[in-house]
Amino acid sequence: MKKPGRLFSLVIVVLGLGIVLTLLNIYELHKMRETGNLQQVIQPQVEGRAEKYAVHTPIVWVEGKKLESGYLKHVFAVFDRIGYALGNGDSNWDVLWSHEYPFESLAKKMATLKPHQKVNHFPGSGFITNKVSLAVSDNAFIPRAFKIPSEKDKFFQYAEEHPHTLWVQKRNSHRGIRIKHVQELDLSDAGSFVQVFVDRPFLIDGRKFDIGVYTTLTSIDPLRVYILESEALFRFCSHDYYPFDAQDINKYVVGDDYTPVWEIPSLKKLYRDLNFNFKETFNAYLETKGHNSRKLWADISSAIKTVYLQKEAALISATSKYSSSRNFFEMVRFDFALDEDLNVYLMEVNMSPNLSSGHFRQNTRMYEQVVFNLLSLVLVTRPASKDFIQSSEDEANMVVSDKDITVFPEWCISPSCLHNCEKEMCKLCSPCVSLSMKKTLKLAYLEHTNKRNCGRVLPKRMSEEFALEWTPTNNDPDFQNLNHKNKLMYMWFIGKCRQSAYWC
């Protein structure tokens, strides 16, 4: 009778251990679900493919200070919805989203990037986002500015010639801006600059405002730049501009407590009742007042294009220290002001622009669309392999093949190009295109087909008629003033535009 008792006890022990192990497994699976890693465990393999070709779950590493405050919650949300797992610097990550400029604090990681890894900043982007560097650029869309103290003499000469001009003095921190007369400026404040104040602003319901345009650099040498065309940020000053009082900065400086579109009486009905977004609400208002909104947005695009062309050499130099510039992309926000004649003035460019709806919950839609359109444009929402360049030949050709990037058949079959790559018109014929340039053209192809609501700023857009009549020998300053790779990129879009207006 003792043996059955021992056997019974043994069975009870084994069953107990089984229950404990089952509970532990359930607990671990629950934990993995909470941390977003469940998909990695239960991801089914694609039917008909060997195990080594199982679908890859991409990993995003989000880096920033005080992330627990939630200022990047919309970034986390979009990555989660497109199937990314959350990792860190020790993960085999695919995308790094860093709120800070990563090339100093994460220098070692940036120096050893793998081909498939993408980083949301470009080396040298400070040449664009640094307020002093931008303000003193020779750009017709930027109010005249003088670096202090090195350009003090030039400033005095300009001020003497324009005695009624009002000024603002700024530093990179953008804090403490106030209108001043010449005698009130601190011309010994090294690292600052003084800038002409844009008076007589365009007002809506008595309020001055600025326009934020989300802009993405996807490539340098050659340059490719896009803007989000479907939406923009509009921020109104919290106080009426008139009667003007220079001591009340809330009349002319957009602060953190700005007035949103839906609180402006003339815009409220368009936005709330008729359901237009911010940009179309503004455009509709302009049209009802007899203004040309298309010209305004064309001027904004021209201002953005000019900045990148001016800063390109500095960006190329900064990026040359890294093995490839294809690892990088960057979305910034260009902030513009308007005068009463709807002339456009670029005020600043913001690196890592605010994407938090903590202050205005209604901005959630816009911020998440900004991030989603950006990630689609830079090809990190695609379900294909980590890097189409390194994938199998069949998979790469499925996405984009050499035949998809071939242009100008009428030139390439001519005697001038059949055995000659020297002429400019022949340089995009398939035998003349280097492997590196083919990769560049394929990336441009994929960006264009994945750009969603983004529109190309560089290379410039064109009409189909323009493309059909264009040749390299035309008197086209937009072409002649470009460097070699930018010329090829510009020509390629002309060639694609000839094939279909979709590419124009």
mmCIF file with all atom_site columns, N, CA and C in Angstrom, residues 43-71:
data_model
loop_
_atom_site.group_PDB
_atom_site.id
_atom_site.type_symbol
_atom_site.label_atom_id
_atom_site.label_alt_id
_atom_site.label_comp_id
_atom_site.label_asym_id
_atom_site.label_entity_id
_atom_site.label_seq_id
_atom_site.pdbx_PDB_ins_code
_atom_site.Cartn_x
_atom_site.Cartn_y
_atom_site.Cartn_z
_atom_site.occupancy
_atom_site.B_iso_or_equiv
_atom_site.pdbx_formal_charge
_atom_site.auth_seq_id
_atom_site.auth_comp_id
_atom_site.auth_asym_id
_atom_site.auth_atom_id
_atom_site.pdbx_PDB_model_num
ATOM 1  N N  . GLN A 1 43 ? 5.391  35.545 -34.628 1.00 0.00 ? 43 GLN A N  1
ATOM 2  C CA . GLN A 1 43 ? 5.322  35.965 -36.030 1.00 0.00 ? 43 GLN A CA 1
ATOM 3  C C  . GLN A 1 43 ? 5.321  34.741 -36.943 1.00 0.00 ? 43 GLN A C  1
ATOM 4  N N  . PRO A 1 44 ? 4.267  34.521 -37.713 1.00 0.00 ? 44 PRO A N  1
ATOM 5  C CA . PRO A 1 44 ? 4.253  33.365 -38.609 1.00 0.00 ? 44 PRO A CA 1
ATOM 6  C C  . PRO A 1 44 ? 5.219  33.559 -39.765 1.00 0.00 ? 44 PRO A C  1
ATOM 7  N N  . GLN A 1 45 ? 5.805  32.473 -40.226 1.00 0.00 ? 45 GLN A N  1
ATOM 8  C CA . GLN A 1 45 ? 6.694  32.561 -41.372 1.00 0.00 ? 45 GLN A CA 1
ATOM 9  C C  . GLN A 1 45 ? 5.867  32.615 -42.650 1.00 0.00 ? 45 GLN A C  1
ATOM 10 N N  . VAL A 1 46 ? 6.424  33.294 -43.636 1.00 0.00 ? 46 VAL A N  1
ATOM 11 C CA . VAL A 1 46 ? 5.727  33.412 -44.912 1.00 0.00 ? 46 VAL A CA 1
ATOM 12 C C  . VAL A 1 46 ? 5.698  32.054 -45.589 1.00 0.00 ? 46 VAL A C  1
ATOM 13 N N  . GLU A 1 47 ? 4.521  31.656 -46.055 1.00 0.00 ? 47 GLU A N  1
ATOM 14 C CA . GLU A 1 47 ? 4.365  30.345 -46.670 1.00 0.00 ? 47 GLU A CA 1
ATOM 15 C C  . GLU A 1 47 ? 5.273  30.207 -47.881 1.00 0.00 ? 47 GLU A C  1
ATOM 16 N N  . GLY A 1 48 ? 5.955  29.071 -47.944 1.00 0.00 ? 48 GLY A N  1
ATOM 17 C CA . GLY A 1 48 ? 6.783  28.791 -49.099 1.00 0.00 ? 48 GLY A CA 1
ATOM 18 C C  . GLY A 1 48 ? 8.185  29.336 -49.009 1.00 0.00 ? 48 GLY A C  1
ATOM 19 N N  . ARG A 1 49 ? 8.580  29.931 -47.873 1.00 0.00 ? 49 ARG A N  1
ATOM 20 C CA . ARG A 1 49 ? 9.927  30.480 -47.757 1.00 0.00 ? 49 ARG A CA 1
ATOM 21 C C  . ARG A 1 49 ? 10.671 29.737 -46.662 1.00 0.00 ? 49 ARG A C  1
ATOM 22 N N  . ALA A 1 50 ? 11.969 29.608 -46.838 1.00 0.00 ? 50 ALA A N  1
ATOM 23 C CA . ALA A 1 50 ? 12.784 28.935 -45.835 1.00 0.00 ? 50 ALA A CA 1
ATOM 24 C C  . ALA A 1 50 ? 12.818 29.765 -44.566 1.00 0.00 ? 50 ALA A C  1
ATOM 25 N N  . GLU A 1 51 ? 13.189 29.118 -43.448 1.00 0.00 ? 51 GLU A N  1
ATOM 26 C CA . GLU A 1 51 ? 13.154 29.788 -42.145 1.00 0.00 ? 51 GLU A CA 1
ATOM 27 C C  . GLU A 1 51 ? 14.007 31.040 -42.127 1.00 0.00 ? 51 GLU A C  1
ATOM 28 N N  . LYS A 1 52 ? 15.153 31.040 -42.797 1.00 0.00 ? 52 LYS A N  1
ATOM 29 C CA . LYS A 1 52 ? 16.044 32.200 -42.759 1.00 0.00 ? 52 LYS A CA 1
ATOM 30 C C  . LYS A 1 52 ? 15.434 33.419 -43.449 1.00 0.00 ? 52 LYS A C  1
ATOM 31 N N  . TYR A 1 53 ? 14.349 33.220 -44.217 1.00 0.00 ? 53 TYR A N  1
ATOM 32 C CA . TYR A 1 53 ? 13.699 34.342 -44.878 1.00 0.00 ? 53 TYR A CA 1
ATOM 33 C C  . TYR A 1 53 ? 12.412 34.763 -44.167 1.00 0.00 ? 53 TYR A C  1
ATOM 34 N N  . ALA A 1 54 ? 12.251 34.351 -42.907 1.00 0.00 ? 54 ALA A N  1
ATOM 35 C CA . ALA A 1 54 ? 11.051 34.738 -42.167 1.00 0.00 ? 54 ALA A CA 1
ATOM 36 C C  . ALA A 1 54 ? 10.944 36.251 -42.102 1.00 0.00 ? 54 ALA A C  1
ATOM 37 N N  . VAL A 1 55 ? 9.718  36.738 -42.025 1.00 0.00 ? 55 VAL A N  1
ATOM 38 C CA . VAL A 1 55 ? 9.479  38.179 -42.008 1.00 0.00 ? 55 VAL A CA 1
ATOM 39 C C  . VAL A 1 55 ? 10.219 38.824 -40.846 1.00 0.00 ? 55 VAL A C  1
ATOM 40 N N  . HIS A 1 56 ? 10.889 39.911 -41.141 1.00 0.00 ? 56 HIS A N  1
ATOM 41 C CA . HIS A 1 56 ? 11.662 40.631 -40.121 1.00 0.00 ? 56 HIS A CA 1
ATOM 42 C C  . HIS A 1 56 ? 10.780 41.649 -39.430 1.00 0.00 ? 56 HIS A C  1
ATOM 43 N N  . THR A 1 57 ? 10.760 41.618 -38.109 1.00 0.00 ? 57 THR A N  1
ATOM 44 C CA . THR A 1 57 ? 10.055 42.650 -37.354 1.00 0.00 ? 57 THR A CA 1
ATOM 45 C C  . THR A 1 57 ? 11.010 43.809 -37.138 1.00 0.00 ? 57 THR A C  1
ATOM 46 N N  . PRO A 1 58 ? 10.754 44.966 -37.735 1.00 0.00 ? 58 PRO A N  1
ATOM 47 C CA . PRO A 1 58 ? 11.688 46.087 -37.613 1.00 0.00 ? 58 PRO A CA 1
ATOM 48 C C  . PRO A 1 58 ? 11.693 46.653 -36.198 1.00 0.00 ? 58 PRO A C  1
ATOM 49 N N  . ILE A 1 59 ? 12.802 47.265 -35.838 1.00 0.00 ? 59 ILE A N  1
ATOM 50 C CA . ILE A 1 59 ? 13.002 47.798 -34.490 1.00 0.00 ? 59 ILE A CA 1
ATOM 51 C C  . ILE A 1 59 ? 13.315 49.281 -34.576 1.00 0.00 ? 59 ILE A C  1
ATOM 52 N N  . VAL A 1 60 ? 12.639 50.077 -33.753 1.00 0.00 ? 60 VAL A N  1
ATOM 53 C CA . VAL A 1 60 ? 12.932 51.500 -33.647 1.00 0.00 ? 60 VAL A CA 1
ATOM 54 C C  . VAL A 1 60 ? 13.557 51.775 -32.291 1.00 0.00 ? 60 VAL A C  1
ATOM 55 N N  . TRP A 1 61 ? 14.582 52.589 -32.300 1.00 0.00 ? 61 TRP A N  1
ATOM 56 C CA . TRP A 1 61 ? 15.220 53.071 -31.073 1.00 0.00 ? 61 TRP A CA 1
ATOM 57 C C  . TRP A 1 61 ? 14.879 54.556 -30.954 1.00 0.00 ? 61 TRP A C  1
ATOM 58 N N  . VAL A 1 62 ? 14.103 54.914 -29.955 1.00 0.00 ? 62 VAL A N  1
ATOM 59 C CA . VAL A 1 62 ? 13.721 56.307 -29.723 1.00 0.00 ? 62 VAL A CA 1
ATOM 60 C C  . VAL A 1 62 ? 14.574 56.855 -28.588 1.00 0.00 ? 62 VAL A C  1
ATOM 61 N N  . GLU A 1 63 ? 15.294 57.928 -28.881 1.00 0.00 ? 63 GLU A N  1
ATOM 62 C CA . GLU A 1 63 ? 16.247 58.497 -27.923 1.00 0.00 ? 63 GLU A CA 1
ATOM 63 C C  . GLU A 1 63 ? 15.862 59.943 -27.625 1.00 0.00 ? 63 GLU A C  1
ATOM 64 N N  . GLY A 1 64 ? 15.788 60.281 -26.353 1.00 0.00 ? 64 GLY A N  1
ATOM 65 C CA . GLY A 1 64 ? 15.472 61.649 -25.957 1.00 0.00 ? 64 GLY A CA 1
ATOM 66 C C  . GLY A 1 64 ? 15.433 61.774 -24.446 1.00 0.00 ? 64 GLY A C  1
ATOM 67 N N  . LYS A 1 65 ? 15.486 62.996 -23.981 1.00 0.00 ? 65 LYS A N  1
ATOM 68 C CA . LYS A 1 65 ? 15.431 63.258 -22.546 1.00 0.00 ? 65 LYS A CA 1
ATOM 69 C C  . LYS A 1 65 ? 13.980 63.244 -22.065 1.00 0.00 ? 65 LYS A C  1
ATOM 70 N N  . LYS A 1 66 ? 13.762 62.681 -20.880 1.00 0.00 ? 66 LYS A N  1
ATOM 71 C CA . LYS A 1 66 ? 12.444 62.693 -20.221 1.00 0.00 ? 66 LYS A CA 1
ATOM 72 C C  . LYS A 1 66 ? 11.332 62.194 -21.147 1.00 0.00 ? 66 LYS A C  1
ATOM 73 N N  . LEU A 1 67 ? 11.579 61.055 -21.772 1.00 0.00 ? 67 LEU A N  1
ATOM 74 C CA . LEU A 1 67 ? 10.574 60.492 -22.672 1.00 0.00 ? 67 LEU A CA 1
ATOM 75 C C  . LEU A 1 67 ? 9.272  60.170 -21.946 1.00 0.00 ? 67 LEU A C  1
ATOM 76 N N  . GLU A 1 68 ? 9.382  59.927 -20.641 1.00 0.00 ? 68 GLU A N  1
ATOM 77 C CA . GLU A 1 68 ? 8.191  59.583 -19.865 1.00 0.00 ? 68 GLU A CA 1
ATOM 78 C C  . GLU A 1 68 ? 7.165  60.718 -19.820 1.00 0.00 ? 68 GLU A C  1
ATOM 79 N N  . SER A 1 69 ? 7.587  61.932 -20.167 1.00 0.00 ? 69 SER A N  1
ATOM 80 C CA . SER A 1 69 ? 6.648  63.061 -20.156 1.00 0.00 ? 69 SER A CA 1
ATOM 81 C C  . SER A 1 69 ? 5.652  62.989 -21.312 1.00 0.00 ? 69 SER A C  1
ATOM 82 N N  . GLY A 1 70 ? 5.959  62.174 -22.326 1.00 0.00 ? 70 GLY A N  1
ATOM 83 C CA . GLY A 1 70 ? 5.007  61.946 -23.408 1.00 0.00 ? 70 GLY A CA 1
ATOM 84 C C  . GLY A 1 70 ? 5.122  62.856 -24.607 1.00 0.00 ? 70 GLY A C  1
ATOM 85 N N  . TYR A 1 71 ? 6.193  63.673 -24.689 1.00 0.00 ? 71 TYR A N  1
ATOM 86 C CA . TYR A 1 71 ? 6.268  64.616 -25.808 1.00 0.00 ? 71 TYR A CA 1
ATOM 87 C C  . TYR A 1 71 ? 6.514  63.929 -27.150 1.00 0.00 ? 71 TYR A C  1
#
